[in-house]
């Protein structure tokens, strides 16, 4: 059964053989219970394979899965949810960043062009005001000459006319720069000035005496003329000052726009890079840590957390696919390796099986031989012996088959001492054949751990088979259990006094395909598989050895806490 | 009966002794049954047996050691090895160490009787195997 084992709800029924050995070491009284458990178990398995169990579906949505292997449905679901999100790729983020920078630059350019335009207009206006005021000044100079010497009146009229022309023509162009009231006033004054000059000219033509000769008559005109002249000049001057200030402001604004736009542009660029780098860098970092955890045997899929998907989602989906493959392969590898252990154990079982078979054979033959000469109760006794021995054979085989069965993994509360007693029982024949003695010492009241009993048993079978291989006849193997240093873990030492492991290869013993056993005897996968299983439980496995004086393998398993419960997210 | 064969039967399975004792007694042997190899060795020290039938794999002491002890004590005694582990190499070992024969579990009572008869013949006191009542 590859799928989900969630439907094994009662842990005690999950491993009937195990219960059998631990609670009834002599195994005499549990035959009926055994059969029931077995059928129950089978029914469940059938249910699990043929019919889709609604409970299984429900559990698959719970991502804090309590199983070590077979996350298939989890992965499928995670894949779908990962892909269902709104697509916001890194590429899009780069595009958007660039577009924002471009739009900002374009906006700045437009503003600068408009500002420049304004500066230019003001410069032209200044030029115009300058021309205008110089014409007026000229006219005034001629006017002064006229009043002093009676000359240049024509020139004055010409200049003021020119000024009038400039003003009326150009002020149309710069109408937006001028105050309309001031403009009208200036225009009025120019016209008045021009009119006065015209009056003077007519007087001259009518032979009216020259102004210096008729002080009284012309005095009045002169005063008015001067007043207008001064006013016009003053207006031109003030217009010039105003425009100069405006020009300065425009130039200053242009400079400010340059400086601030560069600053803002830098900020936009920095922000964009920061967001982009942050997004890429932090995700890459997260992936690095996921990769590490996957390497250590944590095969849970990456789950969706963000509200959008991007290129990294594609990577996560690919990684999930990979996890699926590895998970399947590891499960197969573990089972394959288990079958090798079963092969080794079979030799012991075959031997062990010959004893009850021999007892049955002898009993039945003697019963046949002496059937008629025997009292009834003796015949009954012999038949009972046959039943007992048959039962014993069945248990021997069941023990091994139970270990060999490819079961779905299920997390349950495990008493390591019971587990190890069961394991040693499984290996009993092997141990007896090798002439090795085995001691189990566990400190009292050890906490139970949370784990997959079958997979853990496989770990200890591997360790014990290695210890048996390393030991010679008459030596002993010790299995010691105690609380870990911090009290949050249980430590099991498997100690042998065999040939030990040389220092230079000690670091490689957990590598896959590394073996010191003769060709054809070891796959080199036992310790590698064991390490994988222990890692999945959040535990560690360590080896200590001195050549010639034996080895000690320590398995440390956490009591409750499980690193598995924190999930991968993207 | 002076020519009664004295047999010591050692096997840690109690049913083996329980069934084989009457089976061998029927062919005119006197049989002492032991489950504990150390007790058996003690008995061997005390009494001379014609034939010792011993299991190979036992707790405490294995059949090979028993074989050596019996040989040291009484080289004349024929030793028949029983084991559940029928391996050629083991049989060869036993024979090399001077065992008379080798029988693999599971066996019928008659299989052992035949070997015992052969051993009796080798000892020079043949038994009438057909007298077993078959």
XYZ file of C-alpha atoms in Angstrom:
704
model
C 0.000 0.000 0.000
C 1.692 3.076 -1.183
C -0.894 5.726 -0.367
C -2.012 7.199 2.840
C -1.978 5.230 5.998
C -4.109 7.640 7.886
C -6.915 5.151 8.202
C -4.995 3.098 10.703
C -6.465 4.833 13.590
C -5.679 2.491 16.439
C -1.957 2.229 16.845
C -2.159 -0.919 18.926
C -3.914 -2.758 16.145
C -1.549 -1.471 13.608
C 1.201 -3.816 14.527
C -0.418 -6.930 15.897
C 2.717 -9.039 15.834
C 4.569 -6.459 17.796
C 1.895 -6.314 20.455
C 1.941 -10.042 20.585
C 5.602 -10.285 21.378
C 5.786 -7.544 23.860
C 2.769 -8.244 25.936
C 2.980 -12.021 25.761
C 6.540 -13.103 25.395
C 5.515 -16.750 25.600
C 2.756 -16.044 23.113
C 0.444 -18.716 24.404
C -2.753 -16.837 24.914
C -3.100 -14.397 22.092
C -3.911 -16.641 19.189
C -7.505 -15.538 18.847
C -6.704 -11.919 19.328
C -4.077 -12.255 16.721
C -6.413 -13.611 14.105
C -8.925 -10.869 14.716
C -6.335 -8.206 14.446
C -5.070 -9.671 11.256
C -8.450 -9.706 9.556
C -9.210 -6.233 10.752
C -5.927 -5.098 9.360
C -6.586 -6.745 6.031
C -10.006 -5.228 5.765
C -8.544 -1.867 6.320
C -5.921 -2.401 3.738
C -8.499 -3.458 1.196
C -10.596 -0.469 2.012
C -7.586 1.728 1.568
C -6.681 0.363 -1.820
C -10.044 -0.086 -3.466
C -12.326 2.528 -2.056
C -11.280 6.069 -1.580
C -11.579 6.614 2.092
C -13.230 9.961 2.822
C -11.233 10.249 5.990
C -8.053 9.937 3.992
C -9.042 12.864 1.823
C -9.819 14.934 4.806
C -6.499 14.210 6.355
C -4.580 15.053 3.258
C -5.663 18.624 3.573
C -4.010 18.722 6.952
C -0.483 19.559 5.993
C 1.000 18.739 9.363
C 0.925 15.164 8.225
C 1.869 12.645 10.798
C 3.267 10.142 8.363
C 6.825 9.759 7.321
C 6.331 8.502 3.822
C 3.856 8.742 0.998
C 3.040 12.435 0.719
C 1.646 11.903 -2.764
C -1.720 13.516 -2.230
C -0.173 16.340 -0.273
C 2.157 17.021 -3.120
C -0.587 16.873 -5.717
C -2.673 19.299 -3.741
C 0.235 21.630 -3.083
C 1.075 21.651 -6.783
C -2.437 22.690 -7.688
C -2.666 25.425 -5.096
C 0.776 26.696 -6.018
C -0.218 27.109 -9.625
C -3.678 28.518 -8.979
C -2.429 31.842 -7.694
C -2.224 35.187 -9.455
C 0.825 35.340 -11.692
C 3.307 38.047 -10.781
C 6.662 37.080 -12.175
C 10.057 38.530 -11.438
C 10.207 39.489 -15.107
C 7.033 41.495 -14.688
C 8.451 43.208 -11.645
C 11.527 44.199 -13.667
C 9.330 45.504 -16.470
C 7.172 47.494 -14.104
C 10.254 48.980 -12.443
C 11.637 50.039 -15.791
C 8.352 51.525 -16.929
C 8.083 53.545 -13.722
C 11.612 54.892 -14.214
C 10.862 55.724 -17.854
C 7.594 57.490 -17.062
C 9.274 59.522 -14.364
C 12.125 60.510 -16.666
C 9.619 61.502 -19.371
C 7.654 63.588 -16.909
C 10.801 65.373 -15.760
C 11.778 66.007 -19.372
C 8.403 67.578 -20.138
C 8.584 69.762 -17.047
C 12.101 70.898 -17.948
C 11.114 71.688 -21.525
C 8.152 73.749 -20.342
C 10.347 75.568 -17.859
C 12.965 76.300 -20.507
C 10.276 77.622 -22.766
C 9.205 79.931 -20.009
C 12.768 81.103 -19.403
C 13.142 81.837 -23.066
C 9.906 83.834 -23.216
C 10.962 85.851 -20.234
C 14.334 86.544 -21.797
C 12.628 87.750 -24.960
C 10.279 89.837 -22.921
C 13.179 91.374 -21.064
C 14.755 92.204 -24.397
C 11.554 93.803 -25.507
C 11.229 95.844 -22.327
C 14.841 96.853 -22.764
C 14.253 98.002 -26.362
C 11.148 99.806 -25.305
C 12.766 101.630 -22.405
C 15.790 102.598 -24.512
C 13.455 104.098 -27.135
C 11.647 106.008 -24.395
C 14.958 107.212 -22.947
C 16.048 108.318 -26.368
C 12.735 110.154 -26.878
C 13.171 111.836 -23.512
C 16.709 112.894 -24.337
C 15.436 114.552 -27.579
C 12.569 116.073 -25.686
C 15.078 117.588 -23.212
C 17.108 118.922 -26.124
C 14.009 120.416 -27.605
C 13.166 122.200 -24.436
C 16.764 123.378 -23.955
C 17.767 124.107 -27.512
C 14.536 123.808 -29.547
C 16.018 121.002 -31.649
C 15.381 117.274 -32.136
C 11.611 117.392 -31.733
C 11.194 115.246 -34.836
C 13.604 112.671 -33.448
C 11.733 112.606 -30.159
C 8.456 112.046 -31.985
C 10.030 109.335 -34.075
C 11.429 107.543 -31.055
C 8.257 107.697 -29.058
C 6.368 106.445 -32.068
C 8.816 103.574 -32.367
C 8.401 102.839 -28.656
C 4.654 102.874 -29.104
C 4.913 100.475 -32.029
C 7.220 98.109 -30.109
C 4.940 98.186 -27.134
C 1.674 97.590 -28.967
C 3.185 94.922 -31.193
C 5.221 92.990 -28.657
C 2.906 93.344 -25.708
C 0.399 91.256 -27.682
C 2.981 88.464 -27.724
C 3.714 88.781 -24.027
C 0.170 89.530 -22.956
C 0.245 86.676 -20.429
C 3.326 88.137 -18.748
C 1.827 91.574 -18.215
C -0.704 92.954 -15.926
C -3.474 94.220 -18.252
C -4.136 97.329 -16.134
C -0.465 98.351 -16.118
C -0.349 97.727 -19.815
C -3.345 99.882 -20.515
C -1.904 102.600 -18.321
C 1.478 102.526 -20.016
C -0.234 102.593 -23.393
C -2.330 105.541 -22.317
C 0.729 107.409 -21.068
C 2.664 106.725 -24.269
C -0.269 107.995 -26.321
C -0.522 111.046 -24.083
C 3.213 111.623 -24.379
C 3.021 111.234 -28.136
C 0.022 113.553 -28.296
C 1.850 116.219 -26.289
C 4.858 115.951 -28.573
C 2.472 116.246 -31.532
C 0.983 119.391 -30.009
C 4.467 120.807 -29.620
C 5.153 120.072 -33.275
C 2.005 121.831 -34.374
C 2.911 124.810 -32.242
C 6.304 124.877 -33.888
C 4.735 124.741 -37.319
C 2.363 127.599 -36.364
C 5.434 129.628 -35.484
C 4.732 129.583 -31.859
C 7.898 130.754 -30.163
C 10.339 128.120 -29.039
C 9.825 126.852 -25.543
C 12.930 128.467 -24.047
C 11.558 131.726 -25.407
C 8.053 131.329 -24.085
C 8.561 129.896 -20.678
C 5.045 130.336 -19.450
C 3.210 128.747 -22.347
C 5.379 125.689 -22.714
C 6.117 125.235 -19.046
C 2.906 123.416 -18.518
C 3.428 121.079 -21.494
C 6.981 120.397 -20.372
C 5.911 119.446 -16.877
C 3.238 117.067 -18.152
C 5.610 115.635 -20.741
C 8.241 114.977 -18.078
C 5.691 113.394 -15.784
C 4.561 110.992 -18.493
C 8.110 110.243 -19.537
C 9.161 109.467 -15.999
C 6.094 107.324 -15.396
C 6.653 105.315 -18.564
C 10.301 104.776 -17.718
C 9.493 103.853 -14.163
C 6.890 101.358 -15.389
C 9.379 99.884 -17.833
C 11.968 99.680 -15.056
C 9.592 98.011 -12.656
C 8.460 95.627 -15.392
C 12.072 94.765 -15.965
C 12.733 94.170 -12.275
C 9.666 91.977 -11.957
C 10.669 90.020 -15.007
C 14.243 89.648 -13.815
C 12.997 88.181 -10.568
C 10.638 85.901 -12.420
C 13.500 84.814 -14.624
C 15.683 84.116 -11.642
C 12.923 82.058 -10.122
C 12.453 80.097 -13.328
C 16.175 79.406 -13.529
C 16.244 78.363 -9.891
C 13.257 76.082 -10.489
C 15.019 74.531 -13.427
C 18.062 73.840 -11.252
C 15.886 72.433 -8.462
C 14.011 70.188 -10.863
C 17.320 68.805 -12.064
C 18.599 68.099 -8.589
C 15.384 66.694 -7.165
C 14.544 64.614 -10.180
C 17.947 62.974 -9.980
C 17.421 62.291 -6.284
C 13.925 60.907 -6.861
C 15.180 58.833 -9.760
C 17.919 57.402 -7.570
C 15.366 56.593 -4.883
C 13.094 54.887 -7.408
C 15.995 52.876 -8.773
C 17.206 51.958 -5.300
C 13.723 50.943 -4.218
C 13.216 48.897 -7.334
C 16.535 47.084 -6.904
C 15.873 46.614 -3.227
C 12.490 45.014 -3.872
C 13.814 42.926 -6.707
C 16.975 41.787 -4.931
C 15.018 41.165 -1.749
C 12.532 39.050 -3.589
C 15.118 37.011 -5.459
C 17.680 36.767 -2.680
C 15.321 35.806 0.113
C 13.589 33.232 -2.053
C 16.896 31.738 -3.119
C 17.942 31.558 0.504
C 14.728 29.825 1.370
C 15.255 27.352 -1.416
C 18.754 26.659 -0.161
C 17.387 25.787 3.245
C 14.661 23.643 1.695
C 17.273 21.788 -0.303
C 19.188 21.125 2.883
C 16.120 19.811 4.614
C 15.201 17.647 1.683
C 18.721 16.243 1.760
C 18.235 15.380 5.406
C 15.166 13.368 4.483
C 12.318 15.791 4.991
C 10.138 15.031 1.994
C 7.190 17.261 2.620
C 6.150 19.396 -0.316
C 6.585 23.151 -0.569
C 3.240 24.750 0.191
C 1.764 27.994 -1.124
C 1.997 30.960 1.200
C 2.326 34.069 -0.971
C -0.624 35.505 -2.805
C 0.965 35.291 -6.212
C 3.059 32.917 -8.251
C 6.204 33.576 -10.245
C 9.260 31.877 -11.676
C 10.100 30.531 -8.216
C 6.731 28.857 -8.100
C 7.745 26.921 -11.190
C 10.898 25.940 -9.321
C 8.863 24.943 -6.253
C 6.596 22.842 -8.440
C 9.624 21.156 -9.980
C 11.087 20.543 -6.530
C 7.789 19.067 -5.364
C 7.889 16.710 -8.330
C 11.427 15.766 -7.372
C 10.393 15.215 -3.759
C 7.642 12.934 -4.982
C 10.163 10.890 -6.923
C 12.671 10.746 -4.078
C 9.982 9.889 -1.586
C 8.766 7.001 -3.686
C 12.277 5.833 -4.301
C 13.243 6.030 -0.671
C 10.184 4.059 0.340
C 11.144 1.435 -2.242
C 14.762 1.493 -1.069
C 13.739 1.026 2.540
C 11.487 -1.856 1.612
C 14.161 -3.413 -0.589
C 16.662 -3.189 2.161
C 14.166 -4.611 4.585
C 13.756 -7.605 2.320
C 17.495 -8.160 2.508
C 17.313 -8.129 6.271
C 14.416 -10.553 5.999
C 16.629 -12.765 3.857
C 19.256 -12.808 6.574
C 16.692 -13.484 9.234
C 15.154 -16.285 7.215
C 18.164 -18.509 7.855
C 17.608 -18.210 11.569
C 13.897 -18.755 11.166
C 14.457 -21.860 9.085
C 16.545 -23.303 11.866
C 14.098 -22.296 14.512
C 11.221 -23.734 12.513
C 12.872 -27.157 12.387
C 12.480 -27.548 16.148
C 8.668 -27.456 16.319
C 8.468 -29.385 13.040
C 10.694 -32.080 14.506
C 8.607 -32.152 17.659
C 5.456 -32.605 15.595
C 7.083 -35.292 13.456
C 8.316 -37.290 16.454
C 5.048 -36.923 18.332
C 2.865 -37.939 15.409
C 5.049 -40.904 14.542
C 5.055 -42.160 18.111
C 1.321 -41.640 18.292
C 0.856 -43.753 15.179
C 3.226 -46.437 16.455
C 1.676 -46.822 19.856
C -1.852 -45.663 19.156
C -3.556 -48.848 20.250
C -1.435 -49.485 23.319
C -1.881 -45.999 24.695
C -4.314 -44.716 27.296
C -6.634 -42.009 26.055
C -5.168 -39.218 28.168
C -1.703 -39.888 26.791
C -3.044 -39.687 23.259
C -4.718 -36.407 24.143
C -1.480 -35.091 25.607
C 0.362 -35.937 22.424
C -2.255 -34.231 20.278
C -2.071 -31.161 22.473
C 1.686 -31.172 21.971
C 1.101 -31.181 18.228
C -1.230 -28.199 18.477
C 1.203 -26.300 20.664
C 4.099 -26.957 18.345
C 2.063 -25.978 15.289
C 1.168 -22.769 16.984
C 4.800 -22.188 17.844
C 5.756 -22.639 14.166
C 3.127 -20.197 13.106
C 4.389 -17.604 15.518
C 7.946 -17.988 14.325
C 6.885 -17.364 10.762
C 4.441 -14.620 11.672
C 7.144 -12.753 13.525
C 9.254 -12.553 10.419
C 6.372 -11.935 8.045
C 5.172 -9.145 10.214
C 8.529 -7.484 9.931
C 8.686 -8.172 6.192
C 5.227 -6.891 5.397
C 5.268 -3.739 3.372
C 3.131 -1.652 5.606
C 1.998 1.868 5.300
C 3.805 4.092 7.695
C 1.905 5.469 10.617
C 3.049 7.671 13.418
C 2.178 6.471 16.857
C 3.359 6.576 20.403
C 6.245 4.121 20.713
C 7.808 2.573 23.781
C 11.390 2.065 22.662
C 12.094 -0.590 25.272
C 9.219 -2.706 24.037
C 10.260 -2.054 20.473
C 13.784 -3.245 21.189
C 12.607 -6.311 23.064
C 10.465 -7.178 20.062
C 13.389 -6.562 17.744
C 15.711 -8.745 19.773
C 13.036 -11.429 19.774
C 12.899 -11.211 16.006
C 16.649 -11.677 15.841
C 16.762 -14.367 18.512
C 17.553 -17.223 16.179
C 20.222 -15.212 14.443
C 21.780 -14.372 17.766
C 21.597 -17.949 18.991
C 23.149 -19.277 15.793
C 26.023 -16.863 16.130
C 26.617 -17.902 19.726
C 26.318 -14.318 20.885
C 24.524 -13.152 23.976
C 22.496 -9.998 24.095
C 21.642 -7.736 27.009
C 18.915 -5.115 27.085
C 19.197 -2.429 29.746
C 16.731 0.410 29.796
C 16.440 2.973 32.547
C 13.024 3.005 34.186
C 10.206 5.310 33.162
C 11.627 6.392 29.845
C 9.194 8.641 27.996
C 7.527 7.235 24.922
C 8.513 8.740 21.628
C 6.440 9.642 18.612
C 7.371 7.595 15.601
C 6.772 4.918 13.036
C 7.341 1.706 14.973
C 7.927 -0.460 11.913
C 10.500 1.845 10.401
C 12.245 2.254 13.728
C 12.311 -1.488 14.180
C 14.018 -1.711 10.821
C 16.682 0.693 12.071
C 17.379 -1.466 15.098
C 17.296 -4.674 13.069
C 19.981 -3.141 10.841
C 22.093 -2.051 13.795
C 21.745 -5.397 15.558
C 22.494 -7.418 12.418
C 25.637 -5.330 11.938
C 26.581 -5.891 15.564
C 26.023 -9.643 15.158
C 28.167 -9.653 12.019
C 30.927 -7.769 13.792
C 30.950 -10.011 16.864
C 32.415 -13.425 17.187
C 31.131 -16.388 19.112
C 30.855 -15.899 22.843
C 30.840 -12.127 22.680
C 27.955 -10.049 23.818
C 25.927 -7.201 22.419
C 24.470 -4.577 24.714
C 21.406 -2.493 24.006
C 21.127 0.399 26.420
C 18.396 2.994 26.573
C 18.382 6.164 28.589
C 17.153 9.724 28.563
C 19.087 12.175 26.366
C 21.248 14.902 27.935
C 18.587 17.600 27.838
C 15.770 15.266 28.775
C 13.908 15.925 25.528
C 15.103 12.824 23.749
C 15.640 9.119 24.232
C 19.039 7.649 23.507
C 19.551 4.035 22.513
C 23.070 2.627 22.313
C 23.767 -0.591 20.453
C 27.191 -1.717 21.625
C 29.201 -4.634 20.346
C 32.672 -5.834 21.292
C 33.555 -7.118 17.863
C 36.247 -6.171 15.381
C 35.325 -2.488 15.306
C 35.570 0.010 12.479
C 38.890 1.602 11.478
C 38.973 5.366 12.067
C 39.497 6.326 8.435
C 36.287 4.694 7.282
C 34.163 5.560 10.288
C 32.984 8.760 8.629
C 31.795 6.881 5.551
C 29.727 4.189 7.220
C 26.483 6.084 6.683
C 27.199 6.693 3.005
C 24.987 4.774 0.651
C 26.599 1.699 -0.906
C 29.479 1.791 1.539
C 30.144 -1.607 3.031
C 32.978 -3.459 4.699
C 31.248 -6.777 4.374
C 32.462 -9.271 1.785
C 31.047 -8.986 -1.684
C 27.503 -10.271 -1.909
C 26.844 -10.022 1.814
C 26.186 -6.369 2.397
C 24.410 -3.859 0.192
C 25.932 -0.919 1.971
C 22.472 0.488 2.389
C 21.611 -0.579 5.927
C 23.095 2.370 7.767
C 22.216 4.809 5.024
C 18.576 3.733 5.129
C 18.632 3.757 8.936
C 19.999 7.276 8.970
C 17.236 8.349 6.593
C 14.568 6.878 8.843
C 16.019 8.375 12.021
C 16.390 11.772 10.346
C 12.739 11.647 9.401
C 11.938 11.267 13.054
C 13.966 14.386 13.782
C 16.626 12.268 15.408
C 20.279 11.527 14.835
C 22.359 8.417 14.564
C 26.035 8.390 15.505
C 28.807 5.855 15.308
C 31.746 5.475 17.639
C 34.314 2.791 17.206
C 37.828 1.647 17.963
C 39.407 -0.932 15.802
C 39.586 -4.169 17.703
C 37.469 -3.175 20.654
C 34.020 -2.875 19.166
C 31.577 -0.208 18.069
C 28.774 1.779 19.572
C 25.920 3.099 17.485
C 23.776 5.705 19.191
C 20.279 6.543 18.034
C 18.822 9.693 19.545
C 15.110 10.271 19.017
C 13.209 13.358 20.183
C 10.455 12.700 22.690
C 7.670 14.910 21.365
C 8.879 17.801 19.310
C 9.130 17.163 15.670
C 10.997 19.497 13.322
C 8.701 18.137 10.647
C 5.846 20.206 11.908
C 7.246 23.435 10.522
C 6.378 23.462 6.866
C 8.012 24.672 3.721
C 6.303 27.686 2.283
C 6.630 29.785 -0.811
C 20.258 -57.150 30.231
C 23.985 -56.820 29.947
C 24.032 -55.967 26.222
C 21.430 -53.250 26.598
C 22.667 -50.129 24.829
C 23.155 -47.206 27.153
C 22.089 -44.024 25.405
C 22.265 -40.425 26.571
C 19.920 -38.107 24.725
C 20.585 -34.378 24.971
C 18.284 -31.817 23.372
C 16.978 -28.549 24.818
C 13.582 -29.269 23.293
C 11.799 -31.293 25.965
C 9.450 -33.000 23.489
C 12.419 -34.595 21.706
C 13.403 -36.444 24.875
C 9.843 -37.196 25.833
C 9.100 -38.927 22.518
C 12.452 -40.486 21.735
C 12.937 -42.106 25.146
C 10.068 -44.596 24.676
C 10.901 -44.942 20.992
C 14.445 -46.049 21.750
C 13.500 -48.092 24.769
C 11.280 -50.118 22.478
C 14.350 -51.288 20.565
C 15.977 -52.336 23.764
C 18.029 -49.373 24.782
C 18.234 -47.738 28.160
C 17.825 -44.009 27.616
C 18.680 -41.090 29.850
C 17.277 -37.783 28.698
C 18.776 -34.351 29.403
C 17.778 -30.847 28.390
C 20.646 -28.988 30.017
C 24.035 -29.688 28.425
C 25.895 -28.980 31.680
C 23.896 -31.602 33.548
C 24.429 -34.030 30.714
C 28.189 -33.478 30.878
C 28.064 -34.099 34.613
C 26.293 -37.396 33.976
C 28.763 -38.344 31.281
C 31.553 -37.805 33.784
C 29.830 -40.269 36.086
C 28.679 -42.932 33.692
C 29.943 -44.460 30.512
C 27.377 -44.385 27.658
C 27.507 -46.420 24.468
C 25.849 -43.734 22.418
C 25.386 -40.016 22.973
C 22.761 -38.246 20.866
C 23.131 -34.477 21.107
C 21.661 -31.383 19.572
C 24.196 -28.913 18.186
C 22.630 -25.534 19.018
C 21.836 -25.229 22.691
C 22.006 -22.581 25.333
C 25.103 -22.722 27.506
C 27.143 -25.231 25.555
C 26.875 -26.436 22.018
C 26.928 -29.940 20.641
C 30.494 -29.634 19.379
C 31.758 -28.982 22.882
C 29.748 -31.940 24.170
C 31.338 -34.043 21.431
C 34.821 -33.014 22.521
C 34.066 -33.720 26.174
C 32.635 -37.156 25.439
C 35.626 -37.996 23.267
C 37.972 -36.923 26.004
C 36.125 -38.967 28.564
C 35.361 -42.057 26.557
C 36.639 -42.342 22.975
C 34.646 -45.501 22.415
C 31.300 -43.759 22.733
C 29.503 -43.175 19.457
C 28.184 -39.677 19.063
C 25.204 -38.793 16.886
C 24.591 -35.107 16.203
C 21.143 -33.576 15.748
C 20.559 -30.135 14.374
C 17.861 -28.070 12.846
C 20.447 -26.442 10.687
C 21.178 -28.965 7.957
C 24.346 -27.577 6.507
C 26.990 -29.624 4.756
C 29.780 -27.634 6.366
C 28.400 -28.301 9.810
C 28.060 -32.008 9.079
C 31.618 -32.102 7.797
C 32.850 -30.342 10.932
C 31.056 -32.809 13.155
C 32.330 -35.807 11.231
C 35.856 -34.452 11.263
C 35.672 -34.071 14.994
C 34.745 -37.732 15.240
C 30.992 -37.819 15.319
C 29.527 -41.143 14.279
C 26.714 -39.679 12.238
C 24.616 -36.617 11.692
C 20.848 -36.291 11.583
C 18.912 -33.217 10.536
C 15.681 -32.052 12.068
C 12.925 -32.816 11.368
C 13.441 -36.589 11.420
C 11.294 -39.639 12.087
C 11.942 -41.850 15.107
C 12.887 -44.635 12.693
C 15.598 -42.474 11.119
C 17.308 -42.239 14.473
C 16.673 -45.903 15.231
C 18.436 -46.856 12.012
C 21.445 -44.777 12.884
C 21.466 -46.196 16.392
C 21.295 -49.704 14.974
C 24.244 -48.879 12.747
C 26.117 -47.524 15.724
C 25.295 -50.621 17.748
C 26.645 -52.726 14.958
C 29.809 -50.664 14.908
C 30.072 -51.127 18.649
C 29.822 -54.876 18.150
C 26.508 -55.350 19.868
C 23.903 -55.295 17.144
C 20.318 -54.781 18.108
C 17.257 -56.236 16.554
C 15.766 -53.191 15.006
C 12.661 -55.030 13.861
C 11.798 -55.685 17.488
C 10.511 -52.159 17.747
C 7.003 -53.423 17.376
C 6.374 -52.033 13.923
